[in-house]
Coordinates of C-alpha atoms in Angstrom, one line a residue:
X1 CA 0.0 0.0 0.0
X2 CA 2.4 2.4 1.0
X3 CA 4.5 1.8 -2.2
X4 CA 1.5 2.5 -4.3
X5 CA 0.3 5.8 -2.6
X6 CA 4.8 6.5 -3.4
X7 CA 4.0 5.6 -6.7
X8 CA 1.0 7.5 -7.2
X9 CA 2.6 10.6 -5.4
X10 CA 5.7 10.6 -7.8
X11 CA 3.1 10.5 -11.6
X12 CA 1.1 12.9 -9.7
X13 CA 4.5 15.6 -8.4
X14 CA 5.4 14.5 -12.3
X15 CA 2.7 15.4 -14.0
X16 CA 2.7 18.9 -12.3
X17 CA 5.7 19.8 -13.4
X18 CA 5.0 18.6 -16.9
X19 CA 2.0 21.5 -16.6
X20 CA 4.4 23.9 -15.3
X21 CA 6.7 23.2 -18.2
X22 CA 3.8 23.4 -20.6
X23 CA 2.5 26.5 -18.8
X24 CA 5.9 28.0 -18.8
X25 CA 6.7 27.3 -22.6
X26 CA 4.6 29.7 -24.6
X27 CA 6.8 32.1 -22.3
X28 CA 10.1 31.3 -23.6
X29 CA 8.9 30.9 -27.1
X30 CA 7.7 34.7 -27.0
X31 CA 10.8 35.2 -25.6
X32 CA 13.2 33.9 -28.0
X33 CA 10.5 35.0 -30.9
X34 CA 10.7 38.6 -29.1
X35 CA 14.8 38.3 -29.0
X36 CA 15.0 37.6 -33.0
X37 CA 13.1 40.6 -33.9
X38 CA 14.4 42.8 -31.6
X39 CA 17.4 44.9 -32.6
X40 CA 20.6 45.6 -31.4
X41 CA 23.6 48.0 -31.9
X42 CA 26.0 45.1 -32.0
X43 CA 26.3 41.1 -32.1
X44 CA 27.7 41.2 -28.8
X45 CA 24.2 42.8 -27.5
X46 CA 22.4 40.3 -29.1
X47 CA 24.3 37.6 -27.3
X48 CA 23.9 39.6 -23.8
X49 CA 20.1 39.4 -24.6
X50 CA 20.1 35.7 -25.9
X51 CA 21.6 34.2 -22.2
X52 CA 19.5 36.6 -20.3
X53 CA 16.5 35.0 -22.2
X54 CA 17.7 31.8 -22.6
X55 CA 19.4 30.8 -18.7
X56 CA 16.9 34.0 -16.5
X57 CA 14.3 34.2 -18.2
X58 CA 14.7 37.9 -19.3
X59 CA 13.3 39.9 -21.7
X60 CA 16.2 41.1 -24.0
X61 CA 14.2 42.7 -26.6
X62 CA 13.2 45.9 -25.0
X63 CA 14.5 49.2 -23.0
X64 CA 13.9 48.3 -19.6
X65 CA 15.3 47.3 -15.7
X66 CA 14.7 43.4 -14.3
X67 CA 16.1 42.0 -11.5
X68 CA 18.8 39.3 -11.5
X69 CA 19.8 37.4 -8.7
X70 CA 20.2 40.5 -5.7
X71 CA 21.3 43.3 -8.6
X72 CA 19.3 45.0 -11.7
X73 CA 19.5 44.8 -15.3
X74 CA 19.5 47.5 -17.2
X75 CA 19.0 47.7 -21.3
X76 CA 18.5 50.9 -23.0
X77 CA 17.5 52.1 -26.3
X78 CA 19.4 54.1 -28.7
X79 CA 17.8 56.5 -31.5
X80 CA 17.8 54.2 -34.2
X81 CA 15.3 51.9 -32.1
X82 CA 18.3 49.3 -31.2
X83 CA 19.2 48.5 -27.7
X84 CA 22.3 49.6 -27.3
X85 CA 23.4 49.1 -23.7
X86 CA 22.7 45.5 -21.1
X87 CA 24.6 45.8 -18.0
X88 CA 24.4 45.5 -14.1
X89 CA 22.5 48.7 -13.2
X90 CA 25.6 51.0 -10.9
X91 CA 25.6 54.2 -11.7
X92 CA 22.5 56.2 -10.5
X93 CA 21.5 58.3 -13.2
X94 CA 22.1 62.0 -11.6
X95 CA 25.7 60.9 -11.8
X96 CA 25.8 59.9 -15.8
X97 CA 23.9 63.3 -16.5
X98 CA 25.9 65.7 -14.5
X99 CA 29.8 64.1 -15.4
X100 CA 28.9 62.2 -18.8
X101 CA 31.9 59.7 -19.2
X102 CA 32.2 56.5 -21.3
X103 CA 32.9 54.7 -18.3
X104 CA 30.0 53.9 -16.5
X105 CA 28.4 51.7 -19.8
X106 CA 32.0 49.7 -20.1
X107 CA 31.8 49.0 -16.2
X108 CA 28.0 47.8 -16.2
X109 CA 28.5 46.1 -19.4
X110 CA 31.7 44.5 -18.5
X111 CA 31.1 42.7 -14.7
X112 CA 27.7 41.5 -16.5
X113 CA 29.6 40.1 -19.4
X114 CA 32.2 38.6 -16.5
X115 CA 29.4 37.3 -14.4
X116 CA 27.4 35.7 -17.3
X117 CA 30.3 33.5 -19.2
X118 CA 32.0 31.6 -16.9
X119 CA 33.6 29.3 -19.5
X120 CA 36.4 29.4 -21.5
X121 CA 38.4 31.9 -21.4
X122 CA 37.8 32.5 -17.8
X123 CA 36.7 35.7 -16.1
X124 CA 40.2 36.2 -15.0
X125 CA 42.0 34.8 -18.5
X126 CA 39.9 37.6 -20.1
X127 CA 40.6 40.3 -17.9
X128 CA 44.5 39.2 -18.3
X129 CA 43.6 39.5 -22.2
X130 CA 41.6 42.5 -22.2
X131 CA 44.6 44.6 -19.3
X132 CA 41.0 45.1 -17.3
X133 CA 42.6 45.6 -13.5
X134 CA 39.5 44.6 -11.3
X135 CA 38.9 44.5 -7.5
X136 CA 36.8 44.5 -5.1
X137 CA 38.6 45.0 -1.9
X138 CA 37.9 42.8 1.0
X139 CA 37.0 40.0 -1.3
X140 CA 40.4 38.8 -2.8
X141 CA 39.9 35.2 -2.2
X142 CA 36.1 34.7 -3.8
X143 CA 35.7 33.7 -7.3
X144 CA 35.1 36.1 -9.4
X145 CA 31.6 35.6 -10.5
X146 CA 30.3 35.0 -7.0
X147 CA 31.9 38.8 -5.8
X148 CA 30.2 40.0 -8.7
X149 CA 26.8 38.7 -7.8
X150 CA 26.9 39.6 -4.1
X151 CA 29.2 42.5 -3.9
X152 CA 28.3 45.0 -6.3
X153 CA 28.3 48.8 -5.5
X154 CA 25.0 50.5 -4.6
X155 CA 25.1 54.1 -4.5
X156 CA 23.8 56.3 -1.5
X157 CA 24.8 59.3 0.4
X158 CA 27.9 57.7 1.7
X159 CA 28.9 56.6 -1.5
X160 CA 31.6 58.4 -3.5
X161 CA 33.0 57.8 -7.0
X162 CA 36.5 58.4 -8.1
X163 CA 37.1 58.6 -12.5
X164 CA 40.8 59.5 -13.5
X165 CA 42.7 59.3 -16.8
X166 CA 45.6 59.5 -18.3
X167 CA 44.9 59.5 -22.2
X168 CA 45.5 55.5 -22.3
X169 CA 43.5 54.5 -19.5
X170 CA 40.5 54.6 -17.1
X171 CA 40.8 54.6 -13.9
X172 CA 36.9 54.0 -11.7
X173 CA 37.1 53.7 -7.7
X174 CA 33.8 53.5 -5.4
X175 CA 33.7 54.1 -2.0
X176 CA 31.3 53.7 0.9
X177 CA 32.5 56.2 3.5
X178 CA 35.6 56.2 2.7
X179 CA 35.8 52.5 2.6
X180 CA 37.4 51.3 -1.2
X181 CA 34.2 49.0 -2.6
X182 CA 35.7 48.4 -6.4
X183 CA 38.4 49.6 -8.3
X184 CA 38.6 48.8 -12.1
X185 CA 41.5 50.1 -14.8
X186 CA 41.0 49.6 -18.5
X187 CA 42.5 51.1 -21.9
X188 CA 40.6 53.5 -23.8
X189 CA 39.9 51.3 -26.9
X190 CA 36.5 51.9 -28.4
X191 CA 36.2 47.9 -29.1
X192 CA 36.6 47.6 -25.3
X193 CA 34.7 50.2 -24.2
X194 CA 31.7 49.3 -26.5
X195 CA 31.9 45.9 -26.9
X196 CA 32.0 46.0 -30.3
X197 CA 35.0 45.2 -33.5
X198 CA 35.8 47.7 -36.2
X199 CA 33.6 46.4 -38.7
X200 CA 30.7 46.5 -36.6
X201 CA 31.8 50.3 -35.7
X202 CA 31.9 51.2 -39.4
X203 CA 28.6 49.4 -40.4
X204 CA 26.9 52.1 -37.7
X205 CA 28.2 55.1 -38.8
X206 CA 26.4 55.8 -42.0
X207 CA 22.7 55.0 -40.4
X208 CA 23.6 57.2 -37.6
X209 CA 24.7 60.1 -39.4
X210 CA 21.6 59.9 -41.4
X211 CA 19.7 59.7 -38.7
X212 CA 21.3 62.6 -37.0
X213 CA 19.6 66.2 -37.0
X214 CA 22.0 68.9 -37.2
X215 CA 21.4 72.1 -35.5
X216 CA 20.6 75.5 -37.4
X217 CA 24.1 77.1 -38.3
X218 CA 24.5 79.9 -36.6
X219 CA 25.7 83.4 -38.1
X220 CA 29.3 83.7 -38.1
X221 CA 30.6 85.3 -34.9
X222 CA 33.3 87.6 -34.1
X223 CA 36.7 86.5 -31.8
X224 CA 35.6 87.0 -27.9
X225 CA 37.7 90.1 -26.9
X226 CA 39.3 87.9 -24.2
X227 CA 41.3 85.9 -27.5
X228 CA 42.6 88.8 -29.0
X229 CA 45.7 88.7 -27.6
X230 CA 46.8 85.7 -28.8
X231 CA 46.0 86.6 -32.2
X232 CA 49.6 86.5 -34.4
X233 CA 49.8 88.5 -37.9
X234 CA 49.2 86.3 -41.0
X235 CA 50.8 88.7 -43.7
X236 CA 48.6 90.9 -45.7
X237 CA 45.0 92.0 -45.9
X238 CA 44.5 92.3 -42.3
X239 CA 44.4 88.6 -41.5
X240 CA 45.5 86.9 -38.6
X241 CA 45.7 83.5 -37.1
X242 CA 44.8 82.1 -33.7
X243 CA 47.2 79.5 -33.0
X244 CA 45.4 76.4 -32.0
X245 CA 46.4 72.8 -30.8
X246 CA 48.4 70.1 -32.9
X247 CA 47.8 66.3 -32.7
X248 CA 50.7 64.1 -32.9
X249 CA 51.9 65.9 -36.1
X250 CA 52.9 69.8 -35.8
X251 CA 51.2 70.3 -39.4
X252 CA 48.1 68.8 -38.3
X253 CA 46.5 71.4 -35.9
X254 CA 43.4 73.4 -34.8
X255 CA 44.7 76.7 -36.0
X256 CA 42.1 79.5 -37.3
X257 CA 42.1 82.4 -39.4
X258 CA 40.5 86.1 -38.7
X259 CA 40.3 89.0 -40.8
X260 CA 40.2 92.6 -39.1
X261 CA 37.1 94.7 -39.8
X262 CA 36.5 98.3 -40.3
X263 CA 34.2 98.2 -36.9
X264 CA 37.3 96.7 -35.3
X265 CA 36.0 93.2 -34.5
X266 CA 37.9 90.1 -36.0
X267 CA 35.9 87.5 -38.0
X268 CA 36.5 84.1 -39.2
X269 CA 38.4 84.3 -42.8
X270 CA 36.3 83.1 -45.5
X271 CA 37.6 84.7 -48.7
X272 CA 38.8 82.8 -52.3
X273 CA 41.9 84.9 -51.9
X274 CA 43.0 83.2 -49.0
X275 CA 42.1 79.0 -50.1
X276 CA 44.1 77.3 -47.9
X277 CA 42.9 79.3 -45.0
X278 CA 39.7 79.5 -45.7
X279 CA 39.5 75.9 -46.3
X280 CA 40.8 75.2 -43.2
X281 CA 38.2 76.7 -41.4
X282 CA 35.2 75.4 -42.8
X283 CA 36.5 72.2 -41.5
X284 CA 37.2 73.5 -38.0
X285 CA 34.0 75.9 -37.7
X286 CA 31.6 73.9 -38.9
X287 CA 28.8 76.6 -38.7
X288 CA 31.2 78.4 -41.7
X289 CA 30.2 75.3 -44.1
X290 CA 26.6 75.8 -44.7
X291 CA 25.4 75.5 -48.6
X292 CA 28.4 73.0 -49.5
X293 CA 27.7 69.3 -50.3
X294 CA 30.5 66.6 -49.4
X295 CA 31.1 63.9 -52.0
X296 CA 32.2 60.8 -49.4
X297 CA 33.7 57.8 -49.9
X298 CA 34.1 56.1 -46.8
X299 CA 36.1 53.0 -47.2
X300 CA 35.2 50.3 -45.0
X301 CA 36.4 46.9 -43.4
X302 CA 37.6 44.3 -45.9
X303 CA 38.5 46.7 -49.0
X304 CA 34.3 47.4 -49.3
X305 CA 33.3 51.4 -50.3
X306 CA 30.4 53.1 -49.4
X307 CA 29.6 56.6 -51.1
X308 CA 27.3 59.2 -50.2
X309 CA 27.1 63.1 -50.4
X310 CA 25.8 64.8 -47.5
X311 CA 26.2 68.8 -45.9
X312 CA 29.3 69.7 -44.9
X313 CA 27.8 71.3 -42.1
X314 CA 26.1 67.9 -41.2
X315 CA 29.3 65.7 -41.4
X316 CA 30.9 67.4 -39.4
X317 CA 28.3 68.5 -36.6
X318 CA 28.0 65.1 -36.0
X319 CA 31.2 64.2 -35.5
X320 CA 31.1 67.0 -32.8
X321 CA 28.3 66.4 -31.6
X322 CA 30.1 62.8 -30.8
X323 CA 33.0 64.1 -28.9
X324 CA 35.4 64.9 -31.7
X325 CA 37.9 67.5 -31.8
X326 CA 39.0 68.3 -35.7
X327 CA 42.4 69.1 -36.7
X328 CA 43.3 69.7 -40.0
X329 CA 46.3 69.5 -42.3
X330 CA 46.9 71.1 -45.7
X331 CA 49.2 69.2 -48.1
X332 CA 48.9 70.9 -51.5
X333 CA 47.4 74.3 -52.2
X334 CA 47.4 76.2 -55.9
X335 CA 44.4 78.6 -57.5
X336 CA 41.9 75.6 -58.2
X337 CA 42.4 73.0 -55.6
X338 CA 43.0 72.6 -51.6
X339 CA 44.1 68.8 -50.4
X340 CA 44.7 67.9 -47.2
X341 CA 43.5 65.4 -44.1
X342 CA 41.5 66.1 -41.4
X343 CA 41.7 64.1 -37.9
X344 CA 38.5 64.5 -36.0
X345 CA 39.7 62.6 -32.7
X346 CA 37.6 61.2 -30.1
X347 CA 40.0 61.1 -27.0
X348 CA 36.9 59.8 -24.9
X349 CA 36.5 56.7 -26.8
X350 CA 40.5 56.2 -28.4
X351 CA 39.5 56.6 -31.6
X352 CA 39.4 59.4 -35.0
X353 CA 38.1 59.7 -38.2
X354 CA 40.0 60.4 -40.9
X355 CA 39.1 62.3 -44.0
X356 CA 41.1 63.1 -46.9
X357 CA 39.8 66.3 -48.7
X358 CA 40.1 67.7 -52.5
X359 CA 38.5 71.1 -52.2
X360 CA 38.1 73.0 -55.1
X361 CA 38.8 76.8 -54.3
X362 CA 35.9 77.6 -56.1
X363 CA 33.6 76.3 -53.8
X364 CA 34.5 79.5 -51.4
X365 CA 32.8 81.5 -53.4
X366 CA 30.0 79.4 -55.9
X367 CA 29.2 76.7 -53.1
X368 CA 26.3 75.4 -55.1
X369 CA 28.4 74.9 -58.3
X370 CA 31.3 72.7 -56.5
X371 CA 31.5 69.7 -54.3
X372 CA 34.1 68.9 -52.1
X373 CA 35.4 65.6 -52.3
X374 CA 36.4 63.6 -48.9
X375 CA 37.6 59.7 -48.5
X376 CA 36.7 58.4 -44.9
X377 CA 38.4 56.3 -42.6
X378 CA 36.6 56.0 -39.7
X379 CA 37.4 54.3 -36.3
X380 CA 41.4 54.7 -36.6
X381 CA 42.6 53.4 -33.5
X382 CA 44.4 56.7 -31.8
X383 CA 47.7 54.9 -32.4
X384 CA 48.0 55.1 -36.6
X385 CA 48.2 58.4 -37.6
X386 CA 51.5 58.3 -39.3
X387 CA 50.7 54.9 -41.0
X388 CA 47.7 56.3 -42.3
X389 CA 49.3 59.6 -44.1
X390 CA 52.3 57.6 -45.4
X391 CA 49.6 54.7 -46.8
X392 CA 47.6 57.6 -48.7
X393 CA 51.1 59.2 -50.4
X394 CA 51.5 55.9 -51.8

């Protein structure tokens, strides 16, 4: 008897979970369904979302906050519609708004990456491969993925945060009254810090730039009376230059060009007389390029081209309005044409674009008649700007 009632207990404790199975099912099928539609800025996204789904139970498809284990998830949506950020949620969001910073994305992004694939390589081969310093003080002796899960930061009033660099790396401490709760050290590599190769990178750009709404140039202003003494004589026809920075290259530099007005006030050089100057400005007061069209060939991962023509003024707002600081670099200069490169680096992220120009000088004075020509390189790691002018002389 009492092995029958067993026997009928264990069909019966079976068949339940068969209905819970059955029940849960439809679940992960909308799930998975919900992951294939759903789009993402990157393939590495798309495999965050996949184990979240797949081993938690998570939605991965949409912008929102679940819990996992004692932290919170956090996936965001970027403007295109794609999520664009899974990570453990750290960093309250007062803190990203008032001191923006690459860092707090890599560091959410990062641990969850650590704490989800604990196979091959390890959690601590990849931070060996990736020269990620990580710590959480106190907790030395733990594996990895368990300090992750119990001992991740939560901000309060006590709670202080500590970002340094020093144009290779990141540095991020948290403290709790003083008390050292996780230090982390990384390079500044875009691929790092975004999770995300070259080609992927590149195959962003152009949707994004189209996407991208450029605000209304504004009129040209005059130099702020506080510049004006660094302003250095340019030669003839009251024009002057105000020396800028250079990047890596002494020919490759920020400087602008002003011509002195009857009223006294100094404004930005635009004038046919003066090409190369001129031309150098539109690229590094982008305001200065409305009316001319761009003629782009961007040349992309594996030898592939991609052409477009877009507003100057666009282009390179864009590029701004990511982080980048332009610098520019004239190598030829006669009555009909103005070549040169222009480095628009993102020190944030460790990265530039590139462009190579042809501008005809006509285009200073007939913008609608001419387009400047530009050949893109974008996402040069911050380390190849001399390979890159040598490879184009060739």
């Amino acid at each position: 008897m009492d092995g029958k009632l067993k026997h009928s207990t264990s069909n019966i404790l079976r068949a339940g979970a068969w209905r819970v199975l059955l029940l849960c099912l439809p679940l992960v099928v909308a799930l998975q369904a919900a992951a294939q539609t759903a789009r993402f800025a990157c393939n590495n996204l798309q495999r965050l979302a996949a184990t979240l789904q797949e081993e938690h139970n998570m939605d991965g498809s949409r912008p929102h906050k679940a819990r996992l284990g004692q932290n919170t998830v956090v996936l965001t949506q970027d403007s295109l519609g794609q999520i664009d950020h899974i990570g453990f949620h750290i960093f309250p969001d007062y803190i990203v708004g008032e001191n923006p910073s690459p860092v707090y994305r890599f560091v959410e992004r990062y641990l969850l990456e650590l704490y989800l694939y604990p196979e091959l390589p390890t959690p601590e081969q990849r931070l060996k491969e990736d020269k990620v310093t990580l710590r959480f003080p106190g907790h030395e002796g733990e594996p990895l993925r368990q300090t992750i899960a119990n001992h991740l930061p939560r901000f309060d009033s006590q709670t202080s945060l500590i970002v340094l660099t020093d144009n290779n790396r990141y540095s991020v401490s948290i403290y709790e009254a003083g008390k050292p709760l996780l230090s982390i050290r990384f390079p500044i590599r875009y691929e790092l810090l975004w999770g995300m190769n070259k080609k992927g990178a590149e195959a962003r750009f152009y949707p994004t730039l189209m996407f991208y709404r450029p605000p209304k140039p504004a009129s040209a202003v005059p130099l702020p009376q506080t510049e004006l003494s660094r302003l250095v004589s340019a030669g003839a026809d009251s024009c002057f230059v105000l020396p800028g920075e250079s990047y890596q290259i002494e020919s490759v530099n920020s400087d602008l060009f002003y011509r002195l007005q009857p009223d006294g006030r100094y404004f930005p050089l635009i004038d046919n007389r003066w090409p190369e100057a001129s031309i150098r400005n539109l690229f590094l007061l982008p305001d200065l390029a409305q009316g001319i069209t761009a003629s782009v060939t961007q040349r992309l991962y594996s030898r592939r081209t991609q052409t477009f023509d877009i507003p100057l003024h666009s282009l390179l707002s864009f590029c701004q309005s990511t982080g980048c600081q332009p610098y520019v670099g004239i190598e030829t200069a006669d009555a009909d044409y103005v070549t040169g490169t222009v480095v628009l680096l993102n020190p944030a992220f460790g990265y530039f674009h590139q462009l190579y120009f042809r501008a005809p000088t006509g285009i200073l004075s007939s913008p609608k008649q001419h387009k400047l020509e530009l050949e893109l390189y974008a996402y040069v790691p911050t380390h190849n700007i001399k390979n890159l002018f040598y490879e184009h002389k060739k």
